[in-house]
Coordinates of C-alpha atoms and ligand atoms in Angstrom, one line a residue:
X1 CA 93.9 75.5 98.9
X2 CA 95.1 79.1 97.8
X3 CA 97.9 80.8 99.0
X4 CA 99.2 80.2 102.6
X5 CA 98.2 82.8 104.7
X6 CA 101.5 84.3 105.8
X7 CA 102.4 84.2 101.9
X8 CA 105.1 87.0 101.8
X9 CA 103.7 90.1 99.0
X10 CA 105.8 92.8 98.2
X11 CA 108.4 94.7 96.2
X12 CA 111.6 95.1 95.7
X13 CA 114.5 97.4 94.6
X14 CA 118.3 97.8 95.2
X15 CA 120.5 100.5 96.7
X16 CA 122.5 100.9 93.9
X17 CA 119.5 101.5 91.4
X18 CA 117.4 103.9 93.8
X19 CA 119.6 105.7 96.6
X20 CA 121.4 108.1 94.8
X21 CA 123.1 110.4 97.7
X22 CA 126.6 108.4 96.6
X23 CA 128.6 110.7 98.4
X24 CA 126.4 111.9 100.8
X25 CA 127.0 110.6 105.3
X26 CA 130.3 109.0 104.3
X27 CA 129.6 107.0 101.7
X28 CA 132.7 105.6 99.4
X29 CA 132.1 104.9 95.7
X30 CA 130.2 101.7 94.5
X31 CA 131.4 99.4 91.7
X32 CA 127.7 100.8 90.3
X33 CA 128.7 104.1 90.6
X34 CA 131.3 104.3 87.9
X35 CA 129.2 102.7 85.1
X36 CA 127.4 105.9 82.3
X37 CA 124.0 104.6 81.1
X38 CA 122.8 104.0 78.1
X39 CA 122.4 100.9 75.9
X40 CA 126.4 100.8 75.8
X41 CA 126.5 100.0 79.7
X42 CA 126.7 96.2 79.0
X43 CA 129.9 96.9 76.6
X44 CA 131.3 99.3 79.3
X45 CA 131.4 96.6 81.7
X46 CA 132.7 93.8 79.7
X47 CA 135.2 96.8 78.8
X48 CA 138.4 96.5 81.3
X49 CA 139.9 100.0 79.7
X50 CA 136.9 101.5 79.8
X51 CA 136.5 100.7 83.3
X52 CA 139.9 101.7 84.5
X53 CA 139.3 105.1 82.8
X54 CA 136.3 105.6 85.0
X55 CA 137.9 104.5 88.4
X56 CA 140.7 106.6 87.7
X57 CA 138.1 110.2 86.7
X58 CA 134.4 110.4 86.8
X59 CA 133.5 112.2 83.6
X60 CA 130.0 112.9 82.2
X61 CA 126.8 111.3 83.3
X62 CA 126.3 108.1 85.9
X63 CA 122.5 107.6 86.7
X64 CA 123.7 106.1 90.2
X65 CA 124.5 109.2 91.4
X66 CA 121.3 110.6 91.8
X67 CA 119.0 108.1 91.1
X68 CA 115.5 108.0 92.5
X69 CA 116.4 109.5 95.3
X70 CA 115.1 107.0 97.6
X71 CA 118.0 108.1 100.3
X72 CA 115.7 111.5 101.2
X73 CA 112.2 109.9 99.7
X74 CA 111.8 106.8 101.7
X75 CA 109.5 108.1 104.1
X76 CA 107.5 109.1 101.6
X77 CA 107.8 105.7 99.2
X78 CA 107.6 103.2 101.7
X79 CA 104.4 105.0 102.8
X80 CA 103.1 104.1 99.2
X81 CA 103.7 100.7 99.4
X82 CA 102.3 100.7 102.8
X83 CA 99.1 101.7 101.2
X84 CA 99.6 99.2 98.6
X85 CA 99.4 96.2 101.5
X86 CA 103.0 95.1 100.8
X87 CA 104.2 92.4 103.4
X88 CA 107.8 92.5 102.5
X89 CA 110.1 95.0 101.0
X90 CA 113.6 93.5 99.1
X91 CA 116.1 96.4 99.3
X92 CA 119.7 96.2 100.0
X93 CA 122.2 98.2 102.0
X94 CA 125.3 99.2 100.1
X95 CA 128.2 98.1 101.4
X96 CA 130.2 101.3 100.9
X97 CA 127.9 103.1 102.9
X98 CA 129.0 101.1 106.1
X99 CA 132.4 100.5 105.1
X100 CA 133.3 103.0 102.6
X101 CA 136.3 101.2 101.6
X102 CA 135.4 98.3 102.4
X103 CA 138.7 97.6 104.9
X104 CA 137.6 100.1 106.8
X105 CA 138.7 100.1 111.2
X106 CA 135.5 101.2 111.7
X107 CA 131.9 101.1 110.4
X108 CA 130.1 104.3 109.1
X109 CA 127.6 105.1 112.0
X110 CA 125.6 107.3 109.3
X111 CA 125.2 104.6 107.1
X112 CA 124.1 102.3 109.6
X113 CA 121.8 104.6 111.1
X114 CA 120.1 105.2 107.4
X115 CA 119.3 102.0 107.5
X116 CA 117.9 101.5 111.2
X117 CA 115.2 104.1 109.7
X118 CA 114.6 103.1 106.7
X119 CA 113.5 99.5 108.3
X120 CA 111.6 101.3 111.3
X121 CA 109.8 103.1 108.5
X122 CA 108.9 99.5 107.0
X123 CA 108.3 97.7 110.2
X124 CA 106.0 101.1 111.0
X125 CA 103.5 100.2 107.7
X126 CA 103.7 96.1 109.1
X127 CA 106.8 95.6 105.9
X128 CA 108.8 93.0 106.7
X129 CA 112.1 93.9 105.3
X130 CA 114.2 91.7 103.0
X131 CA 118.0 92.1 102.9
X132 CA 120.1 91.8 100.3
X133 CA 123.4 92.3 101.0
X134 CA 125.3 92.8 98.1
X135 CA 123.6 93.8 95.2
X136 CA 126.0 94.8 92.4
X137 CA 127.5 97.2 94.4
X138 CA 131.0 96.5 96.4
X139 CA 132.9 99.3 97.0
X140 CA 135.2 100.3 94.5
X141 CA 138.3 100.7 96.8
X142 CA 137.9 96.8 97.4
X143 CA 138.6 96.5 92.9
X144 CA 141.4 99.1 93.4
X145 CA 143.0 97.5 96.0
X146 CA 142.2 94.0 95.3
X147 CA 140.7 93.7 91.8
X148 CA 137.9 92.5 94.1
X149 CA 136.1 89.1 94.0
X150 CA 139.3 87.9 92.6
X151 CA 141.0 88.0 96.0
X152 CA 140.5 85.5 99.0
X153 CA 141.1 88.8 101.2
X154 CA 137.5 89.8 100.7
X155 CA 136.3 86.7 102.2
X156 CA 137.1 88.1 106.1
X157 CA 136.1 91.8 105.0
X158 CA 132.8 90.5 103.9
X159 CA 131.9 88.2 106.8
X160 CA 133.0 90.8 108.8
X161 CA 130.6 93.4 107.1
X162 CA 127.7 91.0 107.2
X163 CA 128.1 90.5 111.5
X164 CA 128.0 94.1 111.4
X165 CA 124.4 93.9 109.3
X166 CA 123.8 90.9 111.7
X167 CA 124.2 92.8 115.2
X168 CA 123.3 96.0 114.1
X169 CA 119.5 94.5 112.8
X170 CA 118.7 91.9 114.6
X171 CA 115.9 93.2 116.1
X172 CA 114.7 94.3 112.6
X173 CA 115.6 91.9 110.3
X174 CA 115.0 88.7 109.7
X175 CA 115.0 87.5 106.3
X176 CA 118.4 88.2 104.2
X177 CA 120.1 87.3 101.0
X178 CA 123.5 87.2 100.8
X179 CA 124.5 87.7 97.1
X180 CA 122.2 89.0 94.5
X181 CA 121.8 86.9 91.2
X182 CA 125.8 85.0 92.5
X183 CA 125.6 83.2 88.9
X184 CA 126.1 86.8 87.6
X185 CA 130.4 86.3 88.4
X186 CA 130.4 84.1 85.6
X187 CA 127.5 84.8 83.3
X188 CA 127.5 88.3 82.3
X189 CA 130.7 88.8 80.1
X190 CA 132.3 90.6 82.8
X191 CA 132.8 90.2 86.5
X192 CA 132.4 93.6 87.2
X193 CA 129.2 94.2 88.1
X194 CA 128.6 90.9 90.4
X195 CA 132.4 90.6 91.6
X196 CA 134.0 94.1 91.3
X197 CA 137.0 92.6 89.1
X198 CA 138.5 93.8 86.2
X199 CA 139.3 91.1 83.8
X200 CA 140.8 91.8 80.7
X201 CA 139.6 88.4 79.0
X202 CA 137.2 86.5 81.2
X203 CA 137.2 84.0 78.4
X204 CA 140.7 83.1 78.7
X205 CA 141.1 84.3 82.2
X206 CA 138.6 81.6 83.2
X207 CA 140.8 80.9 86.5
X208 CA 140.2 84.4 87.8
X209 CA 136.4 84.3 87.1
X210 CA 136.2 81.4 88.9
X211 CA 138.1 82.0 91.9
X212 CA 135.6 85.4 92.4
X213 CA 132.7 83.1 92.2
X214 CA 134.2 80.2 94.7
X215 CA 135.6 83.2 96.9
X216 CA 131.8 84.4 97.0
X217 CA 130.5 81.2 97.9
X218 CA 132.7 80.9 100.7
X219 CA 131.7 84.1 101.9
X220 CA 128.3 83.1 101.3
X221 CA 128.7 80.2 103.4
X222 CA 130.2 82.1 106.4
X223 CA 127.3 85.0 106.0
X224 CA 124.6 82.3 106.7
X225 CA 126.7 80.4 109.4
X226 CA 127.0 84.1 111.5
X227 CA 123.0 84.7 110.5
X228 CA 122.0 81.7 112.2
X229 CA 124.6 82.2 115.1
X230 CA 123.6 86.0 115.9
X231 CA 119.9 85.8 114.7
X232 CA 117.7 83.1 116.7
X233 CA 115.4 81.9 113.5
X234 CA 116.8 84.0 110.8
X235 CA 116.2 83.0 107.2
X236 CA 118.8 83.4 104.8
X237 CA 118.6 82.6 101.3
X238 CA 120.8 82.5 98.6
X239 CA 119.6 83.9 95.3
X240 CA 120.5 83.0 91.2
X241 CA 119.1 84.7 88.0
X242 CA 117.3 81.9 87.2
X243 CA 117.3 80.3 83.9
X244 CA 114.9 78.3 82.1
X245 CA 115.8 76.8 79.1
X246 CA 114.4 74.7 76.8
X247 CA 115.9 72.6 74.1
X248 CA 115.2 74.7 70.9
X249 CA 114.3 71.1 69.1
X250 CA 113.8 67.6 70.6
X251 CA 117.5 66.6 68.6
X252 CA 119.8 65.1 70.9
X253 CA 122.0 67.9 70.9
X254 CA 120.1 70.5 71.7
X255 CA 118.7 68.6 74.7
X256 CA 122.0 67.9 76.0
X257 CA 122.9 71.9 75.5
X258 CA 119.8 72.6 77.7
X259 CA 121.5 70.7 80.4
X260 CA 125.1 72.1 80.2
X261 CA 123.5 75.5 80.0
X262 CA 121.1 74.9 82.7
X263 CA 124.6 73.5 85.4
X264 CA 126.2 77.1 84.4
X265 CA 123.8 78.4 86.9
X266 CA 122.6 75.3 89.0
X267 CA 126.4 75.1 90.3
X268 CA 125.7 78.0 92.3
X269 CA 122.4 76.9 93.9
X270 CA 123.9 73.5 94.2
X271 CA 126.9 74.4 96.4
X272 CA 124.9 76.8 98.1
X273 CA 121.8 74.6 99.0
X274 CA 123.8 71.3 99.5
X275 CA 127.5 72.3 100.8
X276 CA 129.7 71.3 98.3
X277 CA 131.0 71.5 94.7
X278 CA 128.7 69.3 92.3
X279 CA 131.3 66.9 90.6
X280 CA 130.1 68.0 87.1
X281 CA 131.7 71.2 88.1
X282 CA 135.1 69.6 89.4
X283 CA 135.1 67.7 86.2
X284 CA 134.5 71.0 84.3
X285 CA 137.8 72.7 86.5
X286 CA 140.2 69.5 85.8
X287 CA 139.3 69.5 82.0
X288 CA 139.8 73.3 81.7
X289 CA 143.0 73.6 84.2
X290 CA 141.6 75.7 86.3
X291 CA 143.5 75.5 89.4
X292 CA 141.6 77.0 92.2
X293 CA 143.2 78.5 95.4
X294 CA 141.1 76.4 97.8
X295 CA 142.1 76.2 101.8
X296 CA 141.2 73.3 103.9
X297 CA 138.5 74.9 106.0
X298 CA 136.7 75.7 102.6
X299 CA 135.0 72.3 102.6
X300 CA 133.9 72.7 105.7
X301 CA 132.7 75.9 105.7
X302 CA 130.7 75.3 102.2
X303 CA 129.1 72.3 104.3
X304 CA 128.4 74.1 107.3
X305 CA 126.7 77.4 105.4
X306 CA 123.8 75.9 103.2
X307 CA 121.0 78.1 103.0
X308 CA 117.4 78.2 104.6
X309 CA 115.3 78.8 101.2
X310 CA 116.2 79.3 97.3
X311 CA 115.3 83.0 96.0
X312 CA 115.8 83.8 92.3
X313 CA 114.9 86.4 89.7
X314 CA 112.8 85.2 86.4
X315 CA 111.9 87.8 83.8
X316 CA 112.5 85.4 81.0
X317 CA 112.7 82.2 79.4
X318 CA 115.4 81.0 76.4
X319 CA 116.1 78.3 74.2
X320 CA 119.3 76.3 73.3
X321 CA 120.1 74.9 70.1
X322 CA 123.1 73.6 68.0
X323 CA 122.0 75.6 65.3
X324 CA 124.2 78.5 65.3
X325 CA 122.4 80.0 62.4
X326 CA 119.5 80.8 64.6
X327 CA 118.1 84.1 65.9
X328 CA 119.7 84.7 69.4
X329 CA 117.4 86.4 72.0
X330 CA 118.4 89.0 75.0
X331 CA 117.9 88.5 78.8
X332 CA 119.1 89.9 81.9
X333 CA 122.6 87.7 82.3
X334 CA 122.7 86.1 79.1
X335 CA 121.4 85.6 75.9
X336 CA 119.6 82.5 74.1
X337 CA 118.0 81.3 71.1
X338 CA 114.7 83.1 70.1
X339 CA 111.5 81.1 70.7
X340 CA 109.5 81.3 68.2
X341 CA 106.0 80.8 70.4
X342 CA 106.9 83.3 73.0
X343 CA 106.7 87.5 72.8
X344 CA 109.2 89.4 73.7
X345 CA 109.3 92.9 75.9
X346 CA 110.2 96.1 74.3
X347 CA 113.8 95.2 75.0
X348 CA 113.7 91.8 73.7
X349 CA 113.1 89.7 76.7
X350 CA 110.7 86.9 76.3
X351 CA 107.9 87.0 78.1
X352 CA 106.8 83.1 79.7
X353 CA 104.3 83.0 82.8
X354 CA 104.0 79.1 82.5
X355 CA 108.5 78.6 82.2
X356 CA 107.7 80.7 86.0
X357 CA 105.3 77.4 87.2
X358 CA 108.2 75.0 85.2
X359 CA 111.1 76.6 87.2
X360 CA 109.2 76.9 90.5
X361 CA 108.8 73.1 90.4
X362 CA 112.2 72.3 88.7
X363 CA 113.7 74.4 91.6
X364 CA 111.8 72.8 94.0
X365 CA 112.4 68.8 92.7
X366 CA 115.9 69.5 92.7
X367 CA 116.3 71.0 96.6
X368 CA 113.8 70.3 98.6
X369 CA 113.7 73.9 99.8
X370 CA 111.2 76.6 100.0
X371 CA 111.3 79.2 97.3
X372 CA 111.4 82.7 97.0
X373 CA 110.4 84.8 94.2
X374 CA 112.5 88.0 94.3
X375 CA 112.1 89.6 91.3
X376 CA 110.0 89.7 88.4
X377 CA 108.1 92.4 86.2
X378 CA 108.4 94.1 83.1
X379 CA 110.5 96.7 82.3
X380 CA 108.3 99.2 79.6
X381 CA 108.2 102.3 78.9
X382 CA 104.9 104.7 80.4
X383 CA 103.0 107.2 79.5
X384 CA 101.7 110.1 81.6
X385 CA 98.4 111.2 80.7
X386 CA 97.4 114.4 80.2
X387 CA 94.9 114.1 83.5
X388 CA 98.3 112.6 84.7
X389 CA 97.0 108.8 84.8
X390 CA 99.4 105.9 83.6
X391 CA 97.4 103.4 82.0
X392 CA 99.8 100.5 82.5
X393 CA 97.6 97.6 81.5
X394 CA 100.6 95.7 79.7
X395 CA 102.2 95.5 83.5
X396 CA 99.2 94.5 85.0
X397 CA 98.7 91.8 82.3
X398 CA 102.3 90.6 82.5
X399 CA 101.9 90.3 86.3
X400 CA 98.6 88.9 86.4
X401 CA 99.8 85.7 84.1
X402 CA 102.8 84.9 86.2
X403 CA 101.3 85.1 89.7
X404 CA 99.0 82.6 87.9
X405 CA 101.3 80.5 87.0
X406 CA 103.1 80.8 90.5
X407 CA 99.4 79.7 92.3
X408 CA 99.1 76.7 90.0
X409 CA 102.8 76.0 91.3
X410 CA 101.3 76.3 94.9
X411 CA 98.0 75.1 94.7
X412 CA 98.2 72.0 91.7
X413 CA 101.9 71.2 92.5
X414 CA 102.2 71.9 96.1
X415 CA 105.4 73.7 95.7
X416 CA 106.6 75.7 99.0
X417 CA 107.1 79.0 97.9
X418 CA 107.1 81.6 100.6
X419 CA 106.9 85.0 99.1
X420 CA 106.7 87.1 95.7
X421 CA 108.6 90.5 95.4
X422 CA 108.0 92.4 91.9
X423 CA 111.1 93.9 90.8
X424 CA 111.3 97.7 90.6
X425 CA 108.0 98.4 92.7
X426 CA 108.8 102.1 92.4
X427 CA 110.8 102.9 89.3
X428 CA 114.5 103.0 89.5
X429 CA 117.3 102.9 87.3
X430 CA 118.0 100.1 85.1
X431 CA 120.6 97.7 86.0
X432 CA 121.6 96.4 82.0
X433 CA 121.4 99.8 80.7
X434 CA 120.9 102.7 83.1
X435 CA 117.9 103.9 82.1
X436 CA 115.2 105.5 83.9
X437 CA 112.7 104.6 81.2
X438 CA 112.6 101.0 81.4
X439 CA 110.1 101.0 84.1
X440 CA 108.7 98.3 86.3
X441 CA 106.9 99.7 89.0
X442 CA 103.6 100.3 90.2
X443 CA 104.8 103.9 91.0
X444 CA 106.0 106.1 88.7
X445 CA 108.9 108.6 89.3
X446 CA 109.3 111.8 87.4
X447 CA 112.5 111.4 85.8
X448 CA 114.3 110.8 82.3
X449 CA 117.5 109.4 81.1
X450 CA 119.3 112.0 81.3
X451 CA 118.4 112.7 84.7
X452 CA 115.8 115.5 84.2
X453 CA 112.6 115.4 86.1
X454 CA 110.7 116.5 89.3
X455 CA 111.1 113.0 91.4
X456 CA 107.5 113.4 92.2
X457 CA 105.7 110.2 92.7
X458 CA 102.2 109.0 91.5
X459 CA 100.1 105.8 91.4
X460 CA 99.8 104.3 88.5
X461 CA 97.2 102.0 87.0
X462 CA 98.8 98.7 88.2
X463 CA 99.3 100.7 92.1
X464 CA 95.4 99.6 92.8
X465 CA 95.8 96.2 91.0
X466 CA 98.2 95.1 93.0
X467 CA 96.8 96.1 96.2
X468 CA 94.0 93.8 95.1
X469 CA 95.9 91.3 94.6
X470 CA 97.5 91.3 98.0
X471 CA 94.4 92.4 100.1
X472 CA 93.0 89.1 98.3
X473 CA 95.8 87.1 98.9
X474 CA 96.1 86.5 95.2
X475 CA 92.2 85.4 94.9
X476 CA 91.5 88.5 92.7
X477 CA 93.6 89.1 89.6
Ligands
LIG1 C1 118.3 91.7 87.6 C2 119.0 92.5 88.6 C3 118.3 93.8 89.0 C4 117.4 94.4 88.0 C5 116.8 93.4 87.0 C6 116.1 94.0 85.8 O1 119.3 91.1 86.8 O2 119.2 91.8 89.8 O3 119.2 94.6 89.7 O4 117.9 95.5 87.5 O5 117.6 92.4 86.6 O6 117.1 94.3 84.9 P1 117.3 95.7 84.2 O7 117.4 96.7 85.2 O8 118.5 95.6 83.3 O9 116.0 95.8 83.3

């Protein structure tokens, strides 16, 4: 057994990170496009004067703006992957491009012609495209208006956007995701980036936090129910930053801390794959006094909206431990204790193919459902040869042990896993800290951090790897 033949190999990036053109055919301003870059950009969003300063007057440098320029270079990069083999390409469509305020009467027909291209130009190279449709990036009238998330008025505006996705693609699209990485409401430090909400203390402000991430769900819910009902076999996942966490020690303690840490994020794939609120988590709400603004339809609506597969990111594994004297460790939502038997990335991330095979199987013993890998890769820094060769062997090497571990998930385990998209196939900007020099992809883009640079594109080393890899169906690593 190797992988199934329809196995789903691609890529995958997000508007926010590679469009740029953030004003251009009517589009209104993202949450994304008011955060500067740098290694201060997680401070800035966890910083709710910071934040109102920027809504208020755009000053200095935002990497959004610009970006990759995918918005004029699609053509040109989907041809690349194209050549590369890809069978799926994960992108998603920001929302203020179709409803620049996102209470808009009417939808922006340039924005949704934009993306009626950019998905003939996949479907064109045989790409099946993979929608997310919001990733990180709701518009930022929706926070002025509404402090975002935080509001049960978005619920209508986003169902309503997603039947516009719906009818508009339906003839294009068939797999979709409805919020990237949902656990990030809670998890980052700040709701700002997954829930468009200013909070001024999401620690004591717990209630607001939460009400983003249950008024999420519930648009979740009704996103997958108006899927099904518009798209004949449409798939629609949900999709978590996955964590996988291990007990620092086998004390007691710090096994039971794996668990509580673990639910932070399993309450979102829980509700979302089994219709309703796990009753740790309505435990967790009674002890803290957090009083949720719930209707009577919510229930029903959770119930009705469970997803078709599971889709989560995985860079990264962490430890917990009741030791707070120990080193902590960074990761893309939230931090950990440091393993001592793992390496880490340039920025600190720890590097663990076989937690990948763990959390495919954990994933799957708990729902049942297939999986989706839609995201994973390392973010390093290149260099450009004189000859102008990238010789990107740590990529290929980080790559090569986790689709391992993923085939020993398929083939010893028999998990169902339907497809693997690398994140940052072409190199975009970073999501954590802006940068354009913490590079994933297996095409490199001629730009810096401070925006400088050609936006040519070229192949780099991993580019004919991973065309290998797919035209072998994973047989050749
Ligand atoms: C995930 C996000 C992506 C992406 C990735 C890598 O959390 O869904 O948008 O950016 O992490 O993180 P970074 O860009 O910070 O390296």
């Amino acid at each position: 057994m190797s992988f199934p033949k329809n196995f789903l190999w691609g890529g995958a990036v997000a508007a926010n990170q590679c469009e740029g053109a953030y004003l251009e055919d009517g589009k209104g301003l993202s949450c994304a496009d008011v955060l500067h870059g740098g290694k201060d950009k997680m401070a800035e969003m966890a910083d709710a004067q910071a934040l109102r300063r920027n809504m208020e007057k755009l000053e200095g440098f935002f990497p959004s703006h610009e970006a990759i320029d995918f918005y004029h270079h699609y053509k040109e990069d989907i041809a690349l992957m194209g050549e590369m083999g890809f069978k799926v390409f994960r992108t998603s469509i920001a929302w203020s491009r179709i409803f620049p305020n996102g209470d808009d009467a009417q939808p922006n027909e340039k924005g949704l012609a934009f993306y009626d291209s950019l998905f003939d130009e996949c479907l064109k190279h045989g790409i099946e495209p993979l929608v997310t449709i919001s990733h990180y990036e709701s518009p930022l009238a929706l926070t002025k208006k509404y402090n975002g998330w935080t509001s049960r008025e978005l619920i209508p505006l986003f169902e309503r956007y997603a039947r516009t996705l719906f009818e508009r693609y339906k003839g294009k699209v068939k797999y979709w995701l409805t919020f990237n990485e949902i656990n990030a409401t809670t998890l980052f430090g700040a709701p700002f980036l997954g829930a468009g909400a200013i909070v001024d203390d999401p620690e004591k402000d717990k209630c607001a936090v939460y009400q983003a991430a249950h008024n999420q769900l519930v648009a979740s819910a009704l996103a997958v129910k108006a899927g099904h009902e518009i798209i004949p076999g449409a798939k629609i996942g949900n999709m978590i930053a996955a964590m996988m966490i291990y007990p620092y020690s086998c004390k007691p303690e710090d096994v039971w801390l794996k668990t509580a840490r673990e639910r932070e994020t399993y309450f979102y794939s829980d509700v979302q794959a089994r219709g309703y609120y796990p009753s740790y988590m309505e435990q967790f709400f009674a002890k803290q006094g957090i009083e949720l603004e719930r209707e009577a339809d919510d229930t029903r609506i959770l119930r009705e909206g469970t997803v078709d597969f599971i889709s989560f990111s995985y860079y990264m594994s962490m430890t917990a431990s009741s030791d707070p004297e120990l080193t902590k460790t960074s990761g893309n939502l939230f931090g950990g204790v440091k393993n001592p038997y793992l390496e880490s990335s340039e920025w600190g991330w720890q590097i663990d193919p076989l937690g990948l095979r763990t959390l495919l199987n954990n994933l799957y013993d708990r729902y049942q459902k297939p999986l989706f890998i839609v995201e994973n890769g390392l973010g390093a820094k290149d260099v450009v040869e004189a000859d102008g060769s990238i010789n990107d062997d740590y990529r290929i090497e980080y790559l090569r042990k986790h689709v391992k571990a993923m085939k020993d998930a398929v083939e010893v385990d028999g998990v169902d896993l339907w497809g693997y998209t690398t994140w940052g196939c072409i190199d975009l900007i970073s999501a954590s800290t802006g940068e354009m020099s913490k590079r994933y992809g297996f095409i490199y883009v001629d730009k810096d951090d401070e925006g400088k640079g050609t936006l040519k594109r070229s192949r780099k080393k991993s580019f004919s790897w991973y065309k290998g890899v797919i035209e072998s169906n994973g047989d050749q690593l």
